C-alpha atoms as a PDB file:
ATOM      1  CA  MET A   1     -39.799-110.820 -40.585  1.00  0.00           C
ATOM      2  CA  LYS A   2     -41.895-107.769 -39.799  1.00  0.00           C
ATOM      3  CA  VAL A   3     -41.443-104.340 -41.372  1.00  0.00           C
ATOM      4  CA  SER A   4     -42.657-101.404 -39.249  1.00  0.00           C
ATOM      5  CA  ILE A   5     -42.778 -97.599 -39.603  1.00  0.00           C
ATOM      6  CA  LEU A   6     -41.366 -94.696 -37.601  1.00  0.00           C
ATOM      7  CA  ASN A   7     -44.596 -93.788 -35.792  1.00  0.00           C
ATOM      8  CA  LEU A   8     -44.055 -96.883 -33.621  1.00  0.00           C
ATOM      9  CA  ILE A   9     -41.441 -94.841 -31.779  1.00  0.00           C
ATOM     10  CA  ASN A  10     -43.937 -93.664 -29.168  1.00  0.00           C
ATOM     11  CA  LYS A  11     -44.991 -97.226 -28.400  1.00  0.00           C
ATOM     12  CA  ILE A  12     -41.361 -98.247 -28.085  1.00  0.00           C
ATOM     13  CA  LYS A  13     -40.717 -95.459 -25.594  1.00  0.00           C
ATOM     14  CA  ASN A  14     -43.443 -96.890 -23.367  1.00  0.00           C
ATOM     15  CA  LEU A  15     -41.315 -99.991 -22.831  1.00  0.00           C
ATOM     16  CA  LYS A  16     -39.191 -97.941 -20.433  1.00  0.00           C
ATOM     17  CA  SER A  17     -41.903 -98.017 -17.769  1.00  0.00           C
ATOM     18  CA  TYR A  18     -40.825 -99.633 -14.514  1.00  0.00           C
ATOM     19  CA  LYS A  19     -42.491-100.618 -11.256  1.00  0.00           C
ATOM     20  CA  HIS A  20     -42.642 -97.649  -8.904  1.00  0.00           C
ATOM     21  CA  THR A  21     -42.059 -99.763  -5.822  1.00  0.00           C
ATOM     22  CA  VAL A  22     -38.541-101.117  -6.259  1.00  0.00           C
ATOM     23  CA  LEU A  23     -36.640 -97.845  -6.526  1.00  0.00           C
ATOM     24  CA  PRO A  24     -38.326 -96.178  -3.516  1.00  0.00           C
ATOM     25  CA  VAL A  25     -37.536 -99.224  -1.363  1.00  0.00           C
ATOM     26  CA  ILE A  26     -33.923 -99.141  -2.529  1.00  0.00           C
ATOM     27  CA  ASP A  27     -33.708 -95.427  -1.774  1.00  0.00           C
ATOM     28  CA  ILE A  28     -35.122 -95.856   1.739  1.00  0.00           C
ATOM     29  CA  ILE A  29     -32.516 -98.520   2.447  1.00  0.00           C
ATOM     30  CA  LEU A  30     -29.781 -96.258   1.078  1.00  0.00           C
ATOM     31  CA  ILE A  31     -30.958 -93.379   3.264  1.00  0.00           C
ATOM     32  CA  TYR A  32     -30.692 -95.564   6.350  1.00  0.00           C
ATOM     33  CA  VAL A  33     -27.227 -96.690   5.230  1.00  0.00           C
ATOM     34  CA  SER A  34     -26.224 -93.082   4.636  1.00  0.00           C
ATOM     35  CA  PHE A  35     -27.374 -92.002   8.115  1.00  0.00           C
ATOM     36  CA  PHE A  36     -25.529 -94.935   9.661  1.00  0.00           C
ATOM     37  CA  LEU A  37     -22.300 -94.047   7.838  1.00  0.00           C
ATOM     38  CA  SER A  38     -22.678 -90.404   8.870  1.00  0.00           C
ATOM     39  CA  TYR A  39     -23.115 -91.336  12.522  1.00  0.00           C
ATOM     40  CA  LEU A  40     -20.221 -93.749  12.263  1.00  0.00           C
ATOM     41  CA  LEU A  41     -17.934 -91.112  10.755  1.00  0.00           C
ATOM     42  CA  ILE A  42     -18.767 -88.370  13.244  1.00  0.00           C
ATOM     43  CA  GLY A  43     -19.205 -90.557  16.290  1.00  0.00           C
ATOM     44  CA  VAL A  44     -22.345 -90.197  18.387  1.00  0.00           C
ATOM     45  CA  GLY A  45     -20.384 -89.778  21.603  1.00  0.00           C
ATOM     46  CA  GLU A  46     -23.428 -90.546  23.766  1.00  0.00           C
ATOM     47  CA  SER A  47     -26.481 -92.735  23.681  1.00  0.00           C
ATOM     48  CA  ALA A  48     -28.975 -91.618  21.091  1.00  0.00           C
ATOM     49  CA  LEU A  49     -32.040 -89.867  22.405  1.00  0.00           C
ATOM     50  CA  ILE A  50     -35.520 -91.235  21.707  1.00  0.00           C
ATOM     51  CA  SER A  51     -36.285 -88.149  19.612  1.00  0.00           C
ATOM     52  CA  GLU A  52     -33.120 -88.789  17.615  1.00  0.00           C
ATOM     53  CA  LEU A  53     -34.063 -92.410  16.964  1.00  0.00           C
ATOM     54  CA  LEU A  54     -37.541 -91.280  15.931  1.00  0.00           C
ATOM     55  CA  PHE A  55     -36.022 -88.783  13.509  1.00  0.00           C
ATOM     56  CA  VAL A  56     -33.812 -91.419  11.870  1.00  0.00           C
ATOM     57  CA  ALA A  57     -36.734 -93.860  11.650  1.00  0.00           C
ATOM     58  CA  VAL A  58     -39.244 -91.469  10.087  1.00  0.00           C
ATOM     59  CA  ILE A  59     -37.272 -88.994   7.971  1.00  0.00           C
ATOM     60  CA  PRO A  60     -36.368 -91.429   5.124  1.00  0.00           C
ATOM     61  CA  PHE A  61     -40.037 -91.731   4.173  1.00  0.00           C
ATOM     62  CA  ILE A  62     -40.162 -87.986   3.520  1.00  0.00           C
ATOM     63  CA  ALA A  63     -37.615 -88.556   0.774  1.00  0.00           C
ATOM     64  CA  ILE A  64     -40.030 -90.543  -1.398  1.00  0.00           C
ATOM     65  CA  PRO A  65     -42.342 -87.662  -2.395  1.00  0.00           C
ATOM     66  CA  VAL A  66     -39.319 -85.367  -2.704  1.00  0.00           C
ATOM     67  CA  PHE A  67     -37.488 -87.767  -5.034  1.00  0.00           C
ATOM     68  CA  SER A  68     -40.706 -88.417  -6.929  1.00  0.00           C
ATOM     69  CA  TYR A  69     -41.122 -84.667  -7.471  1.00  0.00           C
ATOM     70  CA  PHE A  70     -37.751 -84.632  -9.241  1.00  0.00           C
ATOM     71  CA  SER A  71     -38.825 -87.581 -11.450  1.00  0.00           C
ATOM     72  CA  LEU A  72     -36.371 -90.094 -10.010  1.00  0.00           C
ATOM     73  CA  TYR A  73     -39.006 -92.844 -10.210  1.00  0.00           C
ATOM     74  CA  ARG A  74     -40.489 -92.138 -13.612  1.00  0.00           C
ATOM     75  CA  VAL A  75     -38.391 -94.675 -15.518  1.00  0.00           C
ATOM     76  CA  VAL A  76     -35.411 -96.919 -15.201  1.00  0.00           C
ATOM     77  CA  TYR A  77     -32.726 -94.681 -16.622  1.00  0.00           C
ATOM     78  CA  ILE A  78     -30.982 -96.354 -19.489  1.00  0.00           C
ATOM     79  CA  TYR A  79     -29.055 -93.175 -20.205  1.00  0.00           C
ATOM     80  CA  ILE A  80     -27.165 -91.765 -17.241  1.00  0.00           C
ATOM     81  CA  ASP A  81     -26.423 -88.169 -18.106  1.00  0.00           C
ATOM     82  CA  ILE A  82     -25.655 -84.926 -16.339  1.00  0.00           C
ATOM     83  CA  SER A  83     -29.343 -83.968 -16.200  1.00  0.00           C
ATOM     84  CA  LEU A  84     -30.171 -87.038 -14.114  1.00  0.00           C
ATOM     85  CA  LEU A  85     -27.224 -86.454 -11.792  1.00  0.00           C
ATOM     86  CA  TRP A  86     -28.302 -82.830 -11.392  1.00  0.00           C
ATOM     87  CA  ARG A  87     -31.825 -83.944 -10.468  1.00  0.00           C
ATOM     88  CA  ILE A  88     -30.364 -86.304  -7.872  1.00  0.00           C
ATOM     89  CA  VAL A  89     -28.343 -83.445  -6.363  1.00  0.00           C
ATOM     90  CA  LYS A  90     -31.413 -81.194  -6.213  1.00  0.00           C
ATOM     91  CA  ALA A  91     -33.604 -83.934  -4.745  1.00  0.00           C
ATOM     92  CA  VAL A  92     -31.078 -84.838  -2.047  1.00  0.00           C
ATOM     93  CA  SER A  93     -30.528 -81.149  -1.250  1.00  0.00           C
ATOM     94  CA  LEU A  94     -34.245 -80.548  -0.716  1.00  0.00           C
ATOM     95  CA  PHE A  95     -34.478 -83.685   1.388  1.00  0.00           C
ATOM     96  CA  SER A  96     -31.550 -82.432   3.474  1.00  0.00           C
ATOM     97  CA  LEU A  97     -33.400 -79.158   4.082  1.00  0.00           C
ATOM     98  CA  PHE A  98     -36.396 -81.100   5.387  1.00  0.00           C
ATOM     99  CA  SER A  99     -34.035 -83.170   7.543  1.00  0.00           C
ATOM    100  CA  THR A 100     -32.498 -80.009   8.977  1.00  0.00           C
ATOM    101  CA  ALA A 101     -35.948 -78.640   9.777  1.00  0.00           C
ATOM    102  CA  GLY A 102     -36.776 -81.927  11.499  1.00  0.00           C
ATOM    103  CA  LEU A 103     -33.662 -81.687  13.659  1.00  0.00           C
ATOM    104  CA  LEU A 104     -34.551 -78.156  14.692  1.00  0.00           C
ATOM    105  CA  LEU A 105     -38.113 -79.130  15.601  1.00  0.00           C
ATOM    106  CA  LEU A 106     -36.839 -82.014  17.740  1.00  0.00           C
ATOM    107  CA  GLY A 107     -34.231 -79.842  19.457  1.00  0.00           C
ATOM    108  CA  LEU A 108     -31.331 -81.659  17.805  1.00  0.00           C
ATOM    109  CA  ALA A 109     -29.663 -78.646  16.211  1.00  0.00           C
ATOM    110  CA  ASN A 110     -26.282 -79.854  17.486  1.00  0.00           C
ATOM    111  CA  LYS A 111     -26.514 -82.753  15.036  1.00  0.00           C
ATOM    112  CA  TYR A 112     -26.363 -80.548  11.940  1.00  0.00           C
ATOM    113  CA  LYS A 113     -22.972 -81.997  10.922  1.00  0.00           C
ATOM    114  CA  ILE A 114     -24.677 -85.321  10.326  1.00  0.00           C
ATOM    115  CA  ILE A 115     -26.905 -83.731   7.668  1.00  0.00           C
ATOM    116  CA  LEU A 116     -23.898 -82.261   5.852  1.00  0.00           C
ATOM    117  CA  ILE A 117     -22.060 -85.564   5.732  1.00  0.00           C
ATOM    118  CA  ASP A 118     -25.260 -87.458   4.989  1.00  0.00           C
ATOM    119  CA  TRP A 119     -25.809 -85.205   1.940  1.00  0.00           C
ATOM    120  CA  VAL A 120     -22.480 -86.307   0.454  1.00  0.00           C
ATOM    121  CA  PHE A 121     -23.063 -89.994   1.173  1.00  0.00           C
ATOM    122  CA  LEU A 122     -26.604 -89.894  -0.155  1.00  0.00           C
ATOM    123  CA  VAL A 123     -25.727 -88.183  -3.445  1.00  0.00           C
ATOM    124  CA  LEU A 124     -23.044 -90.803  -4.041  1.00  0.00           C
ATOM    125  CA  LEU A 125     -25.239 -93.747  -3.034  1.00  0.00           C
ATOM    126  CA  ILE A 126     -28.290 -92.687  -5.064  1.00  0.00           C
ATOM    127  CA  SER A 127     -26.137 -91.962  -8.119  1.00  0.00           C
ATOM    128  CA  PHE A 128     -24.346 -95.296  -7.823  1.00  0.00           C
ATOM    129  CA  SER A 129     -27.664 -97.123  -7.447  1.00  0.00           C
ATOM    130  CA  ARG A 130     -28.890 -95.688 -10.752  1.00  0.00           C
ATOM    131  CA  PHE A 131     -25.674 -96.731 -12.501  1.00  0.00           C
ATOM    132  CA  PHE A 132     -25.980-100.224 -11.019  1.00  0.00           C
ATOM    133  CA  ILE A 133     -29.648-100.576 -11.986  1.00  0.00           C
ATOM    134  CA  GLN A 134     -28.829 -99.396 -15.488  1.00  0.00           C
ATOM    135  CA  SER A 135     -26.135-102.077 -15.887  1.00  0.00           C
ATOM    136  CA  LEU A 136     -28.343-104.782 -14.387  1.00  0.00           C
ATOM    137  CA  PHE A 137     -31.304-103.818 -16.568  1.00  0.00           C
ATOM    138  CA  LEU A 138     -29.250-103.995 -19.758  1.00  0.00           C
ATOM    139  CA  ALA A 139     -27.605-107.284 -18.762  1.00  0.00           C
ATOM    140  CA  LEU A 140     -30.909-109.018 -17.946  1.00  0.00           C
ATOM    141  CA  ASN A 141     -32.581-107.944 -21.169  1.00  0.00           C
ATOM    142  CA  LYS A 142     -29.693-108.362 -23.572  1.00  0.00           C
ATOM    143  CA  ASP A 143     -30.354-111.988 -24.529  1.00  0.00           C
ATOM    144  CA  ASN A 144     -34.132-111.608 -24.931  1.00  0.00           C
ATOM    145  CA  LYS A 145     -34.106-108.828 -27.516  1.00  0.00           C
ATOM    146  CA  LYS A 146     -34.893-109.127 -31.205  1.00  0.00           C
ATOM    147  CA  ASN A 147     -32.105-107.932 -33.467  1.00  0.00           C
ATOM    148  CA  MET A 148     -33.294-105.067 -35.631  1.00  0.00           C
ATOM    149  CA  ILE A 149     -32.093-103.058 -38.636  1.00  0.00           C
ATOM    150  CA  ILE A 150     -32.881 -99.344 -38.814  1.00  0.00           C
ATOM    151  CA  TYR A 151     -33.470 -98.366 -42.441  1.00  0.00           C
ATOM    152  CA  GLY A 152     -32.485 -94.703 -42.630  1.00  0.00           C
ATOM    153  CA  ALA A 153     -29.455 -93.119 -40.967  1.00  0.00           C
ATOM    154  CA  GLY A 154     -30.769 -89.573 -40.855  1.00  0.00           C
ATOM    155  CA  PHE A 155     -32.145 -87.587 -37.937  1.00  0.00           C
ATOM    156  CA  ALA A 156     -35.239 -89.783 -37.623  1.00  0.00           C
ATOM    157  CA  GLY A 157     -33.115 -92.933 -37.633  1.00  0.00           C
ATOM    158  CA  VAL A 158     -30.868 -91.597 -34.886  1.00  0.00           C
ATOM    159  CA  GLN A 159     -33.900 -90.544 -32.838  1.00  0.00           C
ATOM    160  CA  LEU A 160     -35.371 -94.013 -33.218  1.00  0.00           C
ATOM    161  CA  TYR A 161     -32.069 -95.613 -32.226  1.00  0.00           C
ATOM    162  CA  ASN A 162     -31.941 -93.530 -29.040  1.00  0.00           C
ATOM    163  CA  SER A 163     -35.443 -94.706 -28.143  1.00  0.00           C
ATOM    164  CA  LEU A 164     -34.641 -98.345 -28.885  1.00  0.00           C
ATOM    165  CA  MET A 165     -31.643 -98.253 -26.556  1.00  0.00           C
ATOM    166  CA  SER A 166     -34.074 -98.542 -23.640  1.00  0.00           C
ATOM    167  CA  SER A 167     -36.311-101.130 -25.271  1.00  0.00           C
ATOM    168  CA  LYS A 168     -36.708-104.517 -23.623  1.00  0.00           C
ATOM    169  CA  VAL A 169     -37.765-106.021 -26.953  1.00  0.00           C
ATOM    170  CA  TYR A 170     -35.560-104.625 -29.733  1.00  0.00           C
ATOM    171  CA  ASN A 171     -31.787-104.529 -30.200  1.00  0.00           C
ATOM    172  CA  PRO A 172     -30.570-102.319 -33.094  1.00  0.00           C
ATOM    173  CA  VAL A 173     -27.564-103.940 -34.755  1.00  0.00           C
ATOM    174  CA  LEU A 174     -26.916-101.719 -37.799  1.00  0.00           C
ATOM    175  CA  PHE A 175     -28.168 -98.921 -40.040  1.00  0.00           C
ATOM    176  CA  ILE A 176     -29.093 -99.148 -43.713  1.00  0.00           C
ATOM    177  CA  ASP A 177     -28.997 -96.038 -45.890  1.00  0.00           C
ATOM    178  CA  GLU A 178     -29.045 -95.380 -49.617  1.00  0.00           C
ATOM    179  CA  ASN A 179     -26.683 -92.415 -49.313  1.00  0.00           C
ATOM    180  CA  THR A 180     -23.321 -93.760 -50.494  1.00  0.00           C
ATOM    181  CA  ASN A 181     -21.475 -91.024 -48.572  1.00  0.00           C
ATOM    182  CA  LEU A 182     -22.623 -92.595 -45.304  1.00  0.00           C
ATOM    183  CA  HIS A 183     -21.606 -96.165 -46.054  1.00  0.00           C
ATOM    184  CA  GLY A 184     -18.924 -97.459 -43.707  1.00  0.00           C
ATOM    185  CA  LYS A 185     -19.473 -94.685 -41.171  1.00  0.00           C
ATOM    186  CA  TYR A 186     -20.818 -95.203 -37.654  1.00  0.00           C
ATOM    187  CA  ILE A 187     -23.626 -93.807 -35.536  1.00  0.00           C
ATOM    188  CA  SER A 188     -22.605 -94.514 -31.938  1.00  0.00           C
ATOM    189  CA  ASN A 189     -21.369 -98.098 -32.279  1.00  0.00           C
ATOM    190  CA  LEU A 190     -23.604 -99.090 -35.219  1.00  0.00           C
ATOM    191  CA  LYS A 191     -22.196 -99.231 -38.734  1.00  0.00           C
ATOM    192  CA  ILE A 192     -24.071 -97.858 -41.755  1.00  0.00           C
ATOM    193  CA  TYR A 193     -24.404-100.346 -44.628  1.00  0.00           C
ATOM    194  CA  ASN A 194     -25.552-100.325 -48.238  1.00  0.00           C
ATOM    195  CA  ALA A 195     -29.089-101.588 -48.838  1.00  0.00           C
ATOM    196  CA  SER A 196     -27.901-103.775 -51.728  1.00  0.00           C
ATOM    197  CA  ASN A 197     -26.495-106.362 -49.318  1.00  0.00           C
ATOM    198  CA  ILE A 198     -29.382-106.363 -46.875  1.00  0.00           C
ATOM    199  CA  SER A 199     -30.228-110.052 -47.312  1.00  0.00           C
ATOM    200  CA  GLY A 200     -26.686-111.037 -46.329  1.00  0.00           C
ATOM    201  CA  LEU A 201     -26.754-108.676 -43.357  1.00  0.00           C
ATOM    202  CA  ILE A 202     -30.014-110.205 -42.127  1.00  0.00           C
ATOM    203  CA  LYS A 203     -28.423-113.650 -42.029  1.00  0.00           C
ATOM    204  CA  LYS A 204     -25.123-112.422 -40.576  1.00  0.00           C
ATOM    205  CA  PHE A 205     -26.708-110.508 -37.676  1.00  0.00           C
ATOM    206  CA  ASN A 206     -29.709-112.811 -37.210  1.00  0.00           C
ATOM    207  CA  VAL A 207     -32.105-109.910 -37.803  1.00  0.00           C
ATOM    208  CA  GLU A 208     -35.789-110.445 -37.014  1.00  0.00           C
ATOM    209  CA  GLU A 209     -37.245-107.019 -37.738  1.00  0.00           C
ATOM    210  CA  ILE A 210     -36.591-103.923 -39.828  1.00  0.00           C
ATOM    211  CA  VAL A 211     -37.799-100.426 -38.982  1.00  0.00           C
ATOM    212  CA  VAL A 212     -38.062 -97.872 -41.782  1.00  0.00           C
ATOM    213  CA  ALA A 213     -37.149 -94.444 -40.379  1.00  0.00           C
ATOM    214  CA  ILE A 214     -37.450 -92.111 -43.385  1.00  0.00           C
ATOM    215  CA  PRO A 215     -40.445 -89.839 -42.679  1.00  0.00           C
ATOM    216  CA  SER A 216     -39.440 -87.426 -45.450  1.00  0.00           C
ATOM    217  CA  ALA A 217     -39.514 -90.113 -48.150  1.00  0.00           C
ATOM    218  CA  SER A 218     -42.204 -89.994 -50.818  1.00  0.00           C
ATOM    219  CA  GLN A 219     -44.940 -92.627 -50.951  1.00  0.00           C
ATOM    220  CA  LYS A 220     -43.358 -93.996 -54.122  1.00  0.00           C
ATOM    221  CA  LYS A 221     -39.988 -94.452 -52.426  1.00  0.00           C
ATOM    222  CA  LEU A 222     -41.556 -96.033 -49.354  1.00  0.00           C
ATOM    223  CA  ARG A 223     -43.507 -98.508 -51.509  1.00  0.00           C
ATOM    224  CA  ARG A 224     -40.292 -99.438 -53.293  1.00  0.00           C
ATOM    225  CA  ILE A 225     -38.522-100.019 -49.982  1.00  0.00           C
ATOM    226  CA  TYR A 226     -41.384-102.023 -48.514  1.00  0.00           C
ATOM    227  CA  ASN A 227     -41.746-104.160 -51.626  1.00  0.00           C
ATOM    228  CA  SER A 228     -38.037-104.973 -51.603  1.00  0.00           C
ATOM    229  CA  LEU A 229     -38.105-105.852 -47.892  1.00  0.00           C
ATOM    230  CA  GLU A 230     -41.196-108.047 -48.170  1.00  0.00           C
ATOM    231  CA  LYS A 231     -39.331-110.262 -50.641  1.00  0.00           C
ATOM    232  CA  LEU A 232     -36.615-111.072 -48.104  1.00  0.00           C
END
């Protein structure tokens, strides 16, 4: 079993990188779906003009640099929070402005209602896609992760845990801390245990690695911790 130190946190964060081709392709498909639903809801009423078909065919590709500008392709989002949803709203809004400009240039100003409805559909579809990808990503990587103990339930330990949530390699299962006031309490869904029973916890949770997350500890304390862990 390996014992590592907190400065590995930056390397762990790099595990969140994801291919920049899959999400753009998904988004282009969703944009076409959104336009189709918008047309279906409003009703075209007459055969689509060539300029209109050209607009629908080309405009989705403008979304890629716009969405990229708002960092929608930087990582696979393991945490779906309000900041991500707000970025999606801003990205779709800017894309809708470009779409409106395209309609005006092509003399299709009478189709503005489509852009309004498309904005609603697209925000919902893009947001749902990120939720779906998040669930799929976690499900596919759940069984391949190494169970890990975080030694230290302070600020650094919590920060490390948040980073490990998106790791494709490590799965935090519990916290260890020497502060007796913390024993039995929880951080998110992980319980804080006493270090005296660590050998039993390793067997119970099938732990493969331990990360020491106590940057404020003295060298003497760290040596004591490492020596005790190396004996396990």
